Amino acid sequence: MDFFTNVTYLILEGHVELEKYRYVYFISTLAVYVFIILCNTVVIYVIFTNKRLHEPMYIFIAALLFNSLFGSIAFYPKLLSDLLSEQQVISYHGCMLQAFCIYTYGMSEFTLLSAMAYDRYVSICKPLQYATLVKKSTVKKVLFLCWFLPSCENGISAILTYQLHLCKFKLNRIYCNNYSIVKLSCGDISANNSFGLFVLSVAVFPPVIFIVFSYIRILAVCLKNSKDFRGKALQTCLPHLLIFISFSVTSCFEVINSRLEGNTSQIMLMIISVENILIPPIINPIIYGLKLQEIFMRIKKTIVGESPM
């Protein structure tokens, strides 16, 4: 790949009035990053230090929050560094790595949410078969696939991108994503676009269809049961449903924004591009920490110093 010899750095040009609001941006971003790390870590810690929470539903929650931390670590440290730097640049290979990690985070979020939907579906619709269908060994295999499959798909996308010859070196974003890197090429990108659309459809539509199907079945079962049964089902399903809707909406905005960014103002481009990495890592631990009574009580006991067992 001799044509990459002179490709050392890419310039990130997505920042808006950075010179004017540099320290405001930095302090705000640092506060958000610390908040994300703190909230997600607390809930994960509470789940893994309480044996009563070592059940599939809570393990999936911990995995979802861990995925949020993974996406945040791929995004915020570089952003914080850029906010204090005179030039917002990133090495080509560093850019590819960041894009790989952020895309893997987003695609894994959908697979994890579909796995959680399956857990709730079996728990509510087939309670007598729950222990057989959702064993801990099954949970481990599902979690492995939730990260392994997106990693493989993104790995192939990265390989295809590496084959391109870049003739532009400026990204109109504050972080790297694969589609923006592909658009820097001056060659034929039809194969990249086709595979990208294929990966997008595989990563999004099957999980979304499965989650919708699961909730239709759950709703049907709830309507046939008592008010008390519906209340308990709602308590465990509502956090998952809220997070699924939130992540789907922000993902939709990001996909549309990536394709139409030339027709979008710079400030709107920046806001929409970070929604998917900003909102879910913040609201996920808050929703699960407050909505699920068992986790909320364990967090309270941990904070006041009571024994978590």
PDB file of C-alpha atoms in Angstrom:
ATOM      1  CA  MET A   1       0.000   0.000   0.000  1.00  0.00           C
ATOM      2  CA  ASP A   2       2.571   2.528  -1.126  1.00  0.00           C
ATOM      3  CA  PHE A   3      -0.060   5.181  -1.716  1.00  0.00           C
ATOM      4  CA  PHE A   4      -0.518   5.559   2.053  1.00  0.00           C
ATOM      5  CA  THR A   5       3.087   6.664   2.543  1.00  0.00           C
ATOM      6  CA  ASN A   6       2.205  10.368   2.565  1.00  0.00           C
ATOM      7  CA  VAL A   7      -1.114   9.960   4.389  1.00  0.00           C
ATOM      8  CA  THR A   8      -0.126  10.765   7.962  1.00  0.00           C
ATOM      9  CA  TYR A   9      -2.800  12.973   9.480  1.00  0.00           C
ATOM     10  CA  LEU A  10      -6.430  13.864   8.924  1.00  0.00           C
ATOM     11  CA  ILE A  11      -7.834  17.205  10.025  1.00  0.00           C
ATOM     12  CA  LEU A  12     -11.070  17.329  12.042  1.00  0.00           C
ATOM     13  CA  GLU A  13     -12.961  20.462  11.022  1.00  0.00           C
ATOM     14  CA  GLY A  14     -16.287  19.848  12.735  1.00  0.00           C
ATOM     15  CA  HIS A  15     -15.714  22.158  15.714  1.00  0.00           C
ATOM     16  CA  VAL A  16     -17.810  25.308  15.910  1.00  0.00           C
ATOM     17  CA  GLU A  17     -16.219  28.559  17.181  1.00  0.00           C
ATOM     18  CA  LEU A  18     -13.613  26.571  19.084  1.00  0.00           C
ATOM     19  CA  GLU A  19     -11.325  29.534  19.723  1.00  0.00           C
ATOM     20  CA  LYS A  20     -14.162  31.471  21.324  1.00  0.00           C
ATOM     21  CA  TYR A  21     -15.657  28.715  23.495  1.00  0.00           C
ATOM     22  CA  ARG A  22     -12.658  26.388  23.907  1.00  0.00           C
ATOM     23  CA  TYR A  23     -12.695  26.213  27.714  1.00  0.00           C
ATOM     24  CA  VAL A  24     -16.475  26.152  27.957  1.00  0.00           C
ATOM     25  CA  TYR A  25     -16.504  23.162  25.608  1.00  0.00           C
ATOM     26  CA  PHE A  26     -13.674  21.483  27.515  1.00  0.00           C
ATOM     27  CA  ILE A  27     -15.212  21.864  30.987  1.00  0.00           C
ATOM     28  CA  SER A  28     -18.651  20.779  29.758  1.00  0.00           C
ATOM     29  CA  THR A  29     -17.249  17.764  27.905  1.00  0.00           C
ATOM     30  CA  LEU A  30     -15.060  16.741  30.856  1.00  0.00           C
ATOM     31  CA  ALA A  31     -18.046  16.978  33.220  1.00  0.00           C
ATOM     32  CA  VAL A  32     -20.147  14.815  30.897  1.00  0.00           C
ATOM     33  CA  TYR A  33     -17.357  12.242  30.516  1.00  0.00           C
ATOM     34  CA  VAL A  34     -16.780  11.995  34.280  1.00  0.00           C
ATOM     35  CA  PHE A  35     -20.537  11.701  34.837  1.00  0.00           C
ATOM     36  CA  ILE A  36     -20.786   8.893  32.267  1.00  0.00           C
ATOM     37  CA  ILE A  37     -17.892   6.972  33.794  1.00  0.00           C
ATOM     38  CA  LEU A  38     -19.213   7.436  37.333  1.00  0.00           C
ATOM     39  CA  CYS A  39     -22.844   6.491  36.659  1.00  0.00           C
ATOM     40  CA  ASN A  40     -22.127   3.484  34.458  1.00  0.00           C
ATOM     41  CA  THR A  41     -19.382   2.207  36.739  1.00  0.00           C
ATOM     42  CA  VAL A  42     -21.557   2.465  39.850  1.00  0.00           C
ATOM     43  CA  VAL A  43     -24.380   0.411  38.321  1.00  0.00           C
ATOM     44  CA  ILE A  44     -21.949  -2.176  36.914  1.00  0.00           C
ATOM     45  CA  TYR A  45     -20.201  -2.421  40.285  1.00  0.00           C
ATOM     46  CA  VAL A  46     -23.485  -2.856  42.132  1.00  0.00           C
ATOM     47  CA  ILE A  47     -24.580  -5.637  39.779  1.00  0.00           C
ATOM     48  CA  PHE A  48     -21.340  -7.591  39.962  1.00  0.00           C
ATOM     49  CA  THR A  49     -20.869  -7.274  43.720  1.00  0.00           C
ATOM     50  CA  ASN A  50     -24.371  -8.474  44.600  1.00  0.00           C
ATOM     51  CA  LYS A  51     -24.989 -12.181  44.145  1.00  0.00           C
ATOM     52  CA  ARG A  52     -28.752 -11.604  44.014  1.00  0.00           C
ATOM     53  CA  LEU A  53     -28.227  -9.591  40.848  1.00  0.00           C
ATOM     54  CA  HIS A  54     -26.266 -12.354  39.108  1.00  0.00           C
ATOM     55  CA  GLU A  55     -29.242 -13.146  36.919  1.00  0.00           C
ATOM     56  CA  PRO A  56     -29.455 -12.906  33.113  1.00  0.00           C
ATOM     57  CA  MET A  57     -31.496  -9.697  33.111  1.00  0.00           C
ATOM     58  CA  TYR A  58     -28.972  -7.829  35.263  1.00  0.00           C
ATOM     59  CA  ILE A  59     -25.975  -9.336  33.459  1.00  0.00           C
ATOM     60  CA  PHE A  60     -27.359  -7.991  30.182  1.00  0.00           C
ATOM     61  CA  ILE A  61     -27.824  -4.574  31.808  1.00  0.00           C
ATOM     62  CA  ALA A  62     -24.203  -4.589  32.985  1.00  0.00           C
ATOM     63  CA  ALA A  63     -23.078  -5.563  29.481  1.00  0.00           C
ATOM     64  CA  LEU A  64     -25.082  -2.703  27.960  1.00  0.00           C
ATOM     65  CA  LEU A  65     -23.523  -0.207  30.356  1.00  0.00           C
ATOM     66  CA  PHE A  66     -20.062  -1.633  29.712  1.00  0.00           C
ATOM     67  CA  ASN A  67     -20.681  -1.091  26.010  1.00  0.00           C
ATOM     68  CA  SER A  68     -21.556   2.534  26.784  1.00  0.00           C
ATOM     69  CA  LEU A  69     -18.211   2.923  28.553  1.00  0.00           C
ATOM     70  CA  PHE A  70     -16.454   1.372  25.560  1.00  0.00           C
ATOM     71  CA  GLY A  71     -18.056   3.860  23.160  1.00  0.00           C
ATOM     72  CA  SER A  72     -17.322   6.784  25.477  1.00  0.00           C
ATOM     73  CA  ILE A  73     -13.653   5.852  25.863  1.00  0.00           C
ATOM     74  CA  ALA A  74     -13.343   5.720  22.071  1.00  0.00           C
ATOM     75  CA  PHE A  75     -14.775   9.239  21.751  1.00  0.00           C
ATOM     76  CA  TYR A  76     -14.212  11.544  24.733  1.00  0.00           C
ATOM     77  CA  PRO A  77     -10.441  11.368  25.429  1.00  0.00           C
ATOM     78  CA  LYS A  78      -9.604  12.371  21.854  1.00  0.00           C
ATOM     79  CA  LEU A  79     -12.260  15.114  21.901  1.00  0.00           C
ATOM     80  CA  LEU A  80     -10.927  16.534  25.180  1.00  0.00           C
ATOM     81  CA  SER A  81      -7.427  16.581  23.735  1.00  0.00           C
ATOM     82  CA  ASP A  82      -8.635  18.362  20.585  1.00  0.00           C
ATOM     83  CA  LEU A  83     -10.459  21.026  22.581  1.00  0.00           C
ATOM     84  CA  LEU A  84      -7.172  22.138  24.121  1.00  0.00           C
ATOM     85  CA  SER A  85      -5.079  21.747  20.972  1.00  0.00           C
ATOM     86  CA  GLU A  86      -4.270  24.408  18.415  1.00  0.00           C
ATOM     87  CA  GLN A  87      -4.813  21.908  15.597  1.00  0.00           C
ATOM     88  CA  GLN A  88      -7.448  19.164  15.636  1.00  0.00           C
ATOM     89  CA  VAL A  89      -5.634  16.381  13.825  1.00  0.00           C
ATOM     90  CA  ILE A  90      -5.560  12.600  14.084  1.00  0.00           C
ATOM     91  CA  SER A  91      -3.357   9.999  12.431  1.00  0.00           C
ATOM     92  CA  TYR A  92      -4.960   8.024   9.640  1.00  0.00           C
ATOM     93  CA  HIS A  93      -4.626   4.755  11.536  1.00  0.00           C
ATOM     94  CA  GLY A  94      -5.878   6.396  14.726  1.00  0.00           C
ATOM     95  CA  CYS A  95      -8.878   7.679  12.809  1.00  0.00           C
ATOM     96  CA  MET A  96      -9.611   4.204  11.475  1.00  0.00           C
ATOM     97  CA  LEU A  97      -9.339   2.749  14.981  1.00  0.00           C
ATOM     98  CA  GLN A  98     -11.709   5.347  16.427  1.00  0.00           C
ATOM     99  CA  ALA A  99     -14.220   4.732  13.634  1.00  0.00           C
ATOM    100  CA  PHE A 100     -13.984   0.973  14.199  1.00  0.00           C
ATOM    101  CA  CYS A 101     -14.580   1.319  17.953  1.00  0.00           C
ATOM    102  CA  ILE A 102     -17.482   3.777  17.638  1.00  0.00           C
ATOM    103  CA  TYR A 103     -19.204   1.709  14.945  1.00  0.00           C
ATOM    104  CA  THR A 104     -18.709  -1.470  16.988  1.00  0.00           C
ATOM    105  CA  TYR A 105     -20.224   0.296  19.994  1.00  0.00           C
ATOM    106  CA  GLY A 106     -23.287   1.353  18.007  1.00  0.00           C
ATOM    107  CA  MET A 107     -23.877  -2.014  16.360  1.00  0.00           C
ATOM    108  CA  SER A 108     -23.285  -3.890  19.632  1.00  0.00           C
ATOM    109  CA  GLU A 109     -25.867  -1.667  21.287  1.00  0.00           C
ATOM    110  CA  PHE A 110     -28.525  -3.010  18.929  1.00  0.00           C
ATOM    111  CA  THR A 111     -27.469  -6.644  19.399  1.00  0.00           C
ATOM    112  CA  LEU A 112     -27.423  -6.241  23.184  1.00  0.00           C
ATOM    113  CA  LEU A 113     -30.857  -4.605  23.170  1.00  0.00           C
ATOM    114  CA  SER A 114     -32.233  -7.492  21.089  1.00  0.00           C
ATOM    115  CA  ALA A 115     -30.683 -10.001  23.521  1.00  0.00           C
ATOM    116  CA  MET A 116     -32.341  -8.156  26.406  1.00  0.00           C
ATOM    117  CA  ALA A 117     -35.659  -8.204  24.522  1.00  0.00           C
ATOM    118  CA  TYR A 118     -35.354 -11.983  24.179  1.00  0.00           C
ATOM    119  CA  ASP A 119     -34.689 -12.274  27.909  1.00  0.00           C
ATOM    120  CA  ARG A 120     -37.809 -10.237  28.739  1.00  0.00           C
ATOM    121  CA  TYR A 121     -39.874 -12.143  26.150  1.00  0.00           C
ATOM    122  CA  VAL A 122     -39.011 -15.543  27.627  1.00  0.00           C
ATOM    123  CA  SER A 123     -39.421 -14.277  31.198  1.00  0.00           C
ATOM    124  CA  ILE A 124     -42.929 -12.927  30.562  1.00  0.00           C
ATOM    125  CA  CYS A 125     -44.287 -15.141  27.800  1.00  0.00           C
ATOM    126  CA  LYS A 126     -42.631 -18.452  28.730  1.00  0.00           C
ATOM    127  CA  PRO A 127     -41.843 -18.215  32.456  1.00  0.00           C
ATOM    128  CA  LEU A 128     -41.820 -21.987  33.020  1.00  0.00           C
ATOM    129  CA  GLN A 129     -39.158 -22.423  30.339  1.00  0.00           C
ATOM    130  CA  TYR A 130     -37.020 -19.463  31.429  1.00  0.00           C
ATOM    131  CA  ALA A 131     -34.472 -21.462  33.418  1.00  0.00           C
ATOM    132  CA  THR A 132     -33.977 -23.808  30.451  1.00  0.00           C
ATOM    133  CA  LEU A 133     -33.879 -21.242  27.648  1.00  0.00           C
ATOM    134  CA  VAL A 134     -31.865 -18.501  29.395  1.00  0.00           C
ATOM    135  CA  LYS A 135     -29.067 -20.311  31.179  1.00  0.00           C
ATOM    136  CA  LYS A 136     -25.870 -18.572  32.262  1.00  0.00           C
ATOM    137  CA  SER A 137     -23.900 -20.531  29.661  1.00  0.00           C
ATOM    138  CA  THR A 138     -26.337 -19.271  27.007  1.00  0.00           C
ATOM    139  CA  VAL A 139     -25.950 -15.704  28.261  1.00  0.00           C
ATOM    140  CA  LYS A 140     -22.151 -15.930  27.900  1.00  0.00           C
ATOM    141  CA  LYS A 141     -22.443 -17.167  24.312  1.00  0.00           C
ATOM    142  CA  VAL A 142     -24.968 -14.460  23.431  1.00  0.00           C
ATOM    143  CA  LEU A 143     -22.769 -11.718  24.907  1.00  0.00           C
ATOM    144  CA  PHE A 144     -19.785 -13.010  22.958  1.00  0.00           C
ATOM    145  CA  LEU A 145     -21.778 -12.867  19.709  1.00  0.00           C
ATOM    146  CA  CYS A 146     -23.106  -9.388  20.559  1.00  0.00           C
ATOM    147  CA  TRP A 147     -19.547  -8.017  20.325  1.00  0.00           C
ATOM    148  CA  PHE A 148     -17.914 -10.542  17.994  1.00  0.00           C
ATOM    149  CA  LEU A 149     -20.289 -10.179  15.036  1.00  0.00           C
ATOM    150  CA  PRO A 150     -20.184  -6.340  14.939  1.00  0.00           C
ATOM    151  CA  SER A 151     -16.386  -6.491  15.270  1.00  0.00           C
ATOM    152  CA  CYS A 152     -16.135  -8.815  12.265  1.00  0.00           C
ATOM    153  CA  GLU A 153     -18.466  -6.673  10.148  1.00  0.00           C
ATOM    154  CA  ASN A 154     -16.578  -3.494  11.030  1.00  0.00           C
ATOM    155  CA  GLY A 155     -13.274  -5.251  10.459  1.00  0.00           C
ATOM    156  CA  ILE A 156     -14.278  -6.037   6.859  1.00  0.00           C
ATOM    157  CA  SER A 157     -15.395  -2.413   6.389  1.00  0.00           C
ATOM    158  CA  ALA A 158     -12.027  -1.215   7.674  1.00  0.00           C
ATOM    159  CA  ILE A 159     -10.165  -3.523   5.264  1.00  0.00           C
ATOM    160  CA  LEU A 160     -12.193  -2.175   2.332  1.00  0.00           C
ATOM    161  CA  THR A 161     -11.471   1.387   3.433  1.00  0.00           C
ATOM    162  CA  TYR A 162      -7.738   0.693   3.663  1.00  0.00           C
ATOM    163  CA  GLN A 163      -7.769  -0.216  -0.016  1.00  0.00           C
ATOM    164  CA  LEU A 164      -8.829   3.308  -0.967  1.00  0.00           C
ATOM    165  CA  HIS A 165      -6.469   6.036  -2.108  1.00  0.00           C
ATOM    166  CA  LEU A 166      -7.256   9.262  -0.241  1.00  0.00           C
ATOM    167  CA  CYS A 167      -6.967  12.576  -2.039  1.00  0.00           C
ATOM    168  CA  LYS A 168      -8.616  14.755   0.639  1.00  0.00           C
ATOM    169  CA  PHE A 169      -7.594  14.980   4.270  1.00  0.00           C
ATOM    170  CA  LYS A 170     -10.239  17.100   5.979  1.00  0.00           C
ATOM    171  CA  LEU A 171     -13.183  15.586   7.881  1.00  0.00           C
ATOM    172  CA  ASN A 172     -16.128  17.879   8.537  1.00  0.00           C
ATOM    173  CA  ARG A 173     -16.675  16.188  11.913  1.00  0.00           C
ATOM    174  CA  ILE A 174     -15.300  16.192  15.461  1.00  0.00           C
ATOM    175  CA  TYR A 175     -14.611  12.448  15.397  1.00  0.00           C
ATOM    176  CA  CYS A 176     -13.962   9.784  12.788  1.00  0.00           C
ATOM    177  CA  ASN A 177     -16.504   7.501  11.196  1.00  0.00           C
ATOM    178  CA  ASN A 178     -15.987   5.107   8.338  1.00  0.00           C
ATOM    179  CA  TYR A 179     -18.352   6.746   5.850  1.00  0.00           C
ATOM    180  CA  SER A 180     -16.667  10.131   6.261  1.00  0.00           C
ATOM    181  CA  ILE A 181     -13.247   8.545   5.665  1.00  0.00           C
ATOM    182  CA  VAL A 182     -14.530   6.762   2.554  1.00  0.00           C
ATOM    183  CA  LYS A 183     -15.733  10.078   1.129  1.00  0.00           C
ATOM    184  CA  LEU A 184     -12.156  11.384   1.263  1.00  0.00           C
ATOM    185  CA  SER A 185     -11.210   8.966  -1.496  1.00  0.00           C
ATOM    186  CA  CYS A 186     -10.854  10.095  -5.072  1.00  0.00           C
ATOM    187  CA  GLY A 187     -11.391   6.559  -6.421  1.00  0.00           C
ATOM    188  CA  ASP A 188     -14.346   4.245  -6.877  1.00  0.00           C
ATOM    189  CA  ILE A 189     -16.202   3.830  -3.558  1.00  0.00           C
ATOM    190  CA  SER A 190     -19.188   1.854  -4.851  1.00  0.00           C
ATOM    191  CA  ALA A 191     -18.009  -1.355  -3.143  1.00  0.00           C
ATOM    192  CA  ASN A 192     -17.593   0.480   0.170  1.00  0.00           C
ATOM    193  CA  ASN A 193     -21.023   2.081  -0.114  1.00  0.00           C
ATOM    194  CA  SER A 194     -22.695  -1.221  -1.004  1.00  0.00           C
ATOM    195  CA  PHE A 195     -21.044  -3.121   1.819  1.00  0.00           C
ATOM    196  CA  GLY A 196     -21.730  -0.252   4.230  1.00  0.00           C
ATOM    197  CA  LEU A 197     -25.440  -0.334   3.407  1.00  0.00           C
ATOM    198  CA  PHE A 198     -25.420  -4.128   3.757  1.00  0.00           C
ATOM    199  CA  VAL A 199     -23.767  -3.940   7.185  1.00  0.00           C
ATOM    200  CA  LEU A 200     -26.164  -1.188   8.248  1.00  0.00           C
ATOM    201  CA  SER A 201     -29.194  -3.239   7.227  1.00  0.00           C
ATOM    202  CA  VAL A 202     -27.864  -6.396   8.936  1.00  0.00           C
ATOM    203  CA  ALA A 203     -26.864  -4.540  12.100  1.00  0.00           C
ATOM    204  CA  VAL A 204     -30.097  -2.583  12.502  1.00  0.00           C
ATOM    205  CA  PHE A 205     -33.132  -4.194  10.903  1.00  0.00           C
ATOM    206  CA  PRO A 206     -32.994  -7.764  12.323  1.00  0.00           C
ATOM    207  CA  PRO A 207     -32.535  -6.545  15.935  1.00  0.00           C
ATOM    208  CA  VAL A 208     -35.212  -3.868  15.551  1.00  0.00           C
ATOM    209  CA  ILE A 209     -37.696  -6.287  13.968  1.00  0.00           C
ATOM    210  CA  PHE A 210     -37.013  -8.865  16.677  1.00  0.00           C
ATOM    211  CA  ILE A 211     -37.449  -6.298  19.477  1.00  0.00           C
ATOM    212  CA  VAL A 212     -40.740  -5.060  18.001  1.00  0.00           C
ATOM    213  CA  PHE A 213     -41.958  -8.645  17.586  1.00  0.00           C
ATOM    214  CA  SER A 214     -40.983  -9.446  21.193  1.00  0.00           C
ATOM    215  CA  TYR A 215     -42.918  -6.489  22.563  1.00  0.00           C
ATOM    216  CA  ILE A 216     -45.969  -7.315  20.494  1.00  0.00           C
ATOM    217  CA  ARG A 217     -45.956 -10.786  22.069  1.00  0.00           C
ATOM    218  CA  ILE A 218     -45.314  -9.350  25.526  1.00  0.00           C
ATOM    219  CA  LEU A 219     -48.197  -6.886  25.104  1.00  0.00           C
ATOM    220  CA  ALA A 220     -50.511  -9.695  24.008  1.00  0.00           C
ATOM    221  CA  VAL A 221     -49.639 -11.729  27.112  1.00  0.00           C
ATOM    222  CA  CYS A 222     -50.018  -8.718  29.423  1.00  0.00           C
ATOM    223  CA  LEU A 223     -53.494  -7.938  28.089  1.00  0.00           C
ATOM    224  CA  LYS A 224     -54.606 -11.456  29.001  1.00  0.00           C
ATOM    225  CA  ASN A 225     -53.347 -11.251  32.580  1.00  0.00           C
ATOM    226  CA  SER A 226     -54.108  -9.340  35.758  1.00  0.00           C
ATOM    227  CA  LYS A 227     -53.369  -5.715  36.495  1.00  0.00           C
ATOM    228  CA  ASP A 228     -50.690  -6.760  38.976  1.00  0.00           C
ATOM    229  CA  PHE A 229     -48.996  -8.902  36.315  1.00  0.00           C
ATOM    230  CA  ARG A 230     -49.048  -5.999  33.853  1.00  0.00           C
ATOM    231  CA  GLY A 231     -47.514  -3.695  36.465  1.00  0.00           C
ATOM    232  CA  LYS A 232     -44.607  -6.054  37.128  1.00  0.00           C
ATOM    233  CA  ALA A 233     -44.039  -6.603  33.410  1.00  0.00           C
ATOM    234  CA  LEU A 234     -44.071  -2.856  32.784  1.00  0.00           C
ATOM    235  CA  GLN A 235     -41.547  -2.268  35.564  1.00  0.00           C
ATOM    236  CA  THR A 236     -38.973  -4.565  33.932  1.00  0.00           C
ATOM    237  CA  CYS A 237     -39.755  -3.730  30.285  1.00  0.00           C
ATOM    238  CA  LEU A 238     -40.181   0.053  30.388  1.00  0.00           C
ATOM    239  CA  PRO A 239     -36.475   0.899  30.949  1.00  0.00           C
ATOM    240  CA  HIS A 240     -35.455  -1.340  28.066  1.00  0.00           C
ATOM    241  CA  LEU A 241     -38.145   0.094  25.802  1.00  0.00           C
ATOM    242  CA  LEU A 242     -37.166   3.693  26.603  1.00  0.00           C
ATOM    243  CA  ILE A 243     -33.494   2.993  25.889  1.00  0.00           C
ATOM    244  CA  PHE A 244     -34.327   1.155  22.668  1.00  0.00           C
ATOM    245  CA  ILE A 245     -36.475   4.049  21.384  1.00  0.00           C
ATOM    246  CA  SER A 246     -33.866   6.638  22.380  1.00  0.00           C
ATOM    247  CA  PHE A 247     -30.986   4.799  20.723  1.00  0.00           C
ATOM    248  CA  SER A 248     -32.988   4.041  17.571  1.00  0.00           C
ATOM    249  CA  VAL A 249     -33.971   7.691  17.154  1.00  0.00           C
ATOM    250  CA  THR A 250     -30.444   9.024  17.677  1.00  0.00           C
ATOM    251  CA  SER A 251     -29.037   6.351  15.330  1.00  0.00           C
ATOM    252  CA  CYS A 252     -31.542   7.311  12.662  1.00  0.00           C
ATOM    253  CA  PHE A 253     -30.520  10.963  12.956  1.00  0.00           C
ATOM    254  CA  GLU A 254     -26.833  10.050  12.670  1.00  0.00           C
ATOM    255  CA  VAL A 255     -27.345   7.900   9.552  1.00  0.00           C
ATOM    256  CA  ILE A 256     -29.390  10.615   7.825  1.00  0.00           C
ATOM    257  CA  ASN A 257     -26.932  13.263   8.933  1.00  0.00           C
ATOM    258  CA  SER A 258     -23.956  11.334   7.510  1.00  0.00           C
ATOM    259  CA  ARG A 259     -25.637  11.118   4.120  1.00  0.00           C
ATOM    260  CA  LEU A 260     -26.916  14.705   3.979  1.00  0.00           C
ATOM    261  CA  GLU A 261     -24.275  16.598   5.949  1.00  0.00           C
ATOM    262  CA  GLY A 262     -23.623  18.942   3.012  1.00  0.00           C
ATOM    263  CA  ASN A 263     -27.132  20.398   3.479  1.00  0.00           C
ATOM    264  CA  THR A 264     -26.843  20.825   7.251  1.00  0.00           C
ATOM    265  CA  SER A 265     -25.532  23.814   9.208  1.00  0.00           C
ATOM    266  CA  GLN A 266     -22.243  23.252  11.023  1.00  0.00           C
ATOM    267  CA  ILE A 267     -23.730  23.570  14.509  1.00  0.00           C
ATOM    268  CA  MET A 268     -26.546  21.133  13.727  1.00  0.00           C
ATOM    269  CA  LEU A 269     -24.056  18.764  12.140  1.00  0.00           C
ATOM    270  CA  MET A 270     -21.968  18.732  15.309  1.00  0.00           C
ATOM    271  CA  ILE A 271     -24.956  18.262  17.625  1.00  0.00           C
ATOM    272  CA  ILE A 272     -26.528  15.445  15.619  1.00  0.00           C
ATOM    273  CA  SER A 273     -23.207  13.662  15.128  1.00  0.00           C
ATOM    274  CA  VAL A 274     -22.583  13.342  18.885  1.00  0.00           C
ATOM    275  CA  GLU A 275     -26.110  12.458  20.009  1.00  0.00           C
ATOM    276  CA  ASN A 276     -25.535   8.735  19.671  1.00  0.00           C
ATOM    277  CA  ILE A 277     -22.417   8.861  21.846  1.00  0.00           C
ATOM    278  CA  LEU A 278     -23.734  11.474  24.272  1.00  0.00           C
ATOM    279  CA  ILE A 279     -27.313  10.523  25.123  1.00  0.00           C
ATOM    280  CA  PRO A 280     -27.323   6.694  25.573  1.00  0.00           C
ATOM    281  CA  PRO A 281     -24.298   6.507  27.926  1.00  0.00           C
ATOM    282  CA  ILE A 282     -25.940   9.170  30.107  1.00  0.00           C
ATOM    283  CA  ILE A 283     -29.527   7.948  30.211  1.00  0.00           C
ATOM    284  CA  ASN A 284     -28.861   4.175  30.313  1.00  0.00           C
ATOM    285  CA  PRO A 285     -27.515   4.020  33.892  1.00  0.00           C
ATOM    286  CA  ILE A 286     -30.006   6.646  35.068  1.00  0.00           C
ATOM    287  CA  ILE A 287     -32.994   4.762  33.671  1.00  0.00           C
ATOM    288  CA  TYR A 288     -31.876   1.385  34.994  1.00  0.00           C
ATOM    289  CA  GLY A 289     -30.639   2.804  38.283  1.00  0.00           C
ATOM    290  CA  LEU A 290     -33.928   4.568  39.009  1.00  0.00           C
ATOM    291  CA  LYS A 291     -36.545   2.423  37.283  1.00  0.00           C
ATOM    292  CA  LEU A 292     -35.460  -1.040  38.448  1.00  0.00           C
ATOM    293  CA  GLN A 293     -36.194  -1.149  42.155  1.00  0.00           C
ATOM    294  CA  GLU A 294     -33.702  -3.925  42.901  1.00  0.00           C
ATOM    295  CA  ILE A 295     -30.769  -1.991  41.405  1.00  0.00           C
ATOM    296  CA  PHE A 296     -31.897   1.292  42.960  1.00  0.00           C
ATOM    297  CA  MET A 297     -32.060  -0.222  46.453  1.00  0.00           C
ATOM    298  CA  ARG A 298     -28.641  -1.841  46.041  1.00  0.00           C
ATOM    299  CA  ILE A 299     -27.150   1.481  44.918  1.00  0.00           C
ATOM    300  CA  LYS A 300     -28.594   3.209  47.981  1.00  0.00           C
ATOM    301  CA  LYS A 301     -27.150   0.531  50.261  1.00  0.00           C
ATOM    302  CA  THR A 302     -23.757   0.809  48.580  1.00  0.00           C
ATOM    303  CA  ILE A 303     -23.690   4.604  48.897  1.00  0.00           C
ATOM    304  CA  VAL A 304     -24.634   4.640  52.604  1.00  0.00           C
ATOM    305  CA  GLY A 305     -22.137   1.883  53.317  1.00  0.00           C
ATOM    306  CA  GLU A 306     -24.434  -1.028  54.109  1.00  0.00           C
ATOM    307  CA  SER A 307     -23.477  -4.559  53.200  1.00  0.00           C
ATOM    308  CA  PRO A 308     -24.425  -5.281  49.562  1.00  0.00           C
ATOM    309  CA  MET A 309     -25.114  -8.949  50.228  1.00  0.00           C
TER     310      MET A 309
END
